[in-house]
């Protein structure tokens, strides 16, 4: 239901795209003549990107972020194959297009889940190290930064006296203070236990 099939004929510079039936609209085939197209016939960015893929001289799979007229952005996957004539020249390119927004969102969710500390939902030790290292590598000559290492004094006493639930609640309150006290793009992590890094 999410697949659009296309065929581009090089000699005629024509593109045919089959549209599936969706949300009460019937499917069908649209034809575009790229030798005569005006900018309004096929949205500029999509036309240019599509032509770039078609004329790249490649076969394979490409994933691109497209902006649509409603200012929405969607991830699109192109899978395409060249068809050659008897002389070895490209005659056609055929392929499939589909929307992969859900797949990309799931990948982002899984990546965030792997980077976050399960209790406090801030960066875990590995993600903190990686992001700090990346940040240091991107610094320009003469640029300054700061790194803070923070721990909670006598945290073991909180756990021993009031129990681990109270200890977890304390860690959560410290995280709230750190998140409200620093910028949104600052790196805030928990290397472990009662230790934090900013």
mmCIF file of N, CA and C in Angstrom, residues 4 26 41 49 52 74 81 88 108 111 122 132 168-169 176:
data_model
loop_
_atom_site.group_PDB
_atom_site.id
_atom_site.type_symbol
_atom_site.label_atom_id
_atom_site.label_comp_id
_atom_site.label_asym_id
_atom_site.label_seq_id
_atom_site.Cartn_x
_atom_site.Cartn_y
_atom_site.Cartn_z
ATOM 1 N N UNK A 4 5.228 2.980 -4.489
ATOM 2 C CA UNK A 4 5.015 3.674 -5.759
ATOM 3 C C UNK A 4 6.065 3.115 -6.716
ATOM 4 N N UNK A 26 -8.569 6.640 -5.737
ATOM 5 C CA UNK A 26 -8.199 5.495 -6.572
ATOM 6 C C UNK A 26 -6.757 5.632 -7.037
ATOM 7 N N UNK A 41 4.654 21.939 -12.604
ATOM 8 C CA UNK A 41 4.130 20.608 -12.894
ATOM 9 C C UNK A 41 4.594 19.556 -11.903
ATOM 10 N N UNK A 49 15.773 16.403 -7.140
ATOM 11 C CA UNK A 49 16.349 15.262 -6.429
ATOM 12 C C UNK A 49 16.093 13.970 -7.189
ATOM 13 N N UNK A 52 18.353 13.880 -10.141
ATOM 14 C CA UNK A 52 19.734 13.635 -9.684
ATOM 15 C C UNK A 52 19.948 12.140 -9.457
ATOM 16 N N UNK A 74 9.278 14.183 4.878
ATOM 17 C CA UNK A 74 9.106 12.733 4.925
ATOM 18 C C UNK A 74 10.371 12.056 4.408
ATOM 19 N N UNK A 81 16.846 0.323 -10.574
ATOM 20 C CA UNK A 81 17.712 -0.531 -11.394
ATOM 21 C C UNK A 81 17.715 -0.012 -12.828
ATOM 22 N N UNK A 88 24.465 -1.389 -24.845
ATOM 23 C CA UNK A 88 25.015 -1.183 -23.501
ATOM 24 C C UNK A 88 24.724 0.192 -22.921
ATOM 25 N N UNK A 108 15.339 6.113 15.438
ATOM 26 C CA UNK A 108 15.661 7.228 16.344
ATOM 27 C C UNK A 108 15.300 6.847 17.777
ATOM 28 N N UNK A 111 17.808 4.328 19.085
ATOM 29 C CA UNK A 111 19.098 4.973 19.349
ATOM 30 C C UNK A 111 19.041 5.762 20.654
ATOM 31 N N UNK A 122 18.630 10.492 31.316
ATOM 32 C CA UNK A 122 19.676 11.341 30.730
ATOM 33 C C UNK A 122 20.726 10.415 30.123
ATOM 34 N N UNK A 132 30.809 13.864 24.522
ATOM 35 C CA UNK A 132 31.828 14.804 25.000
ATOM 36 C C UNK A 132 33.040 14.766 24.076
ATOM 37 N N UNK A 168 16.477 6.587 44.470
ATOM 38 C CA UNK A 168 16.099 6.838 43.068
ATOM 39 C C UNK A 168 15.406 8.185 42.923
ATOM 40 N N UNK A 169 14.543 8.503 43.891
ATOM 41 C CA UNK A 169 13.832 9.789 43.859
ATOM 42 C C UNK A 169 14.820 10.946 43.986
ATOM 43 N N UNK A 176 16.492 16.783 37.621
ATOM 44 C CA UNK A 176 15.605 17.925 37.347
ATOM 45 C C UNK A 176 16.346 19.248 37.523
#
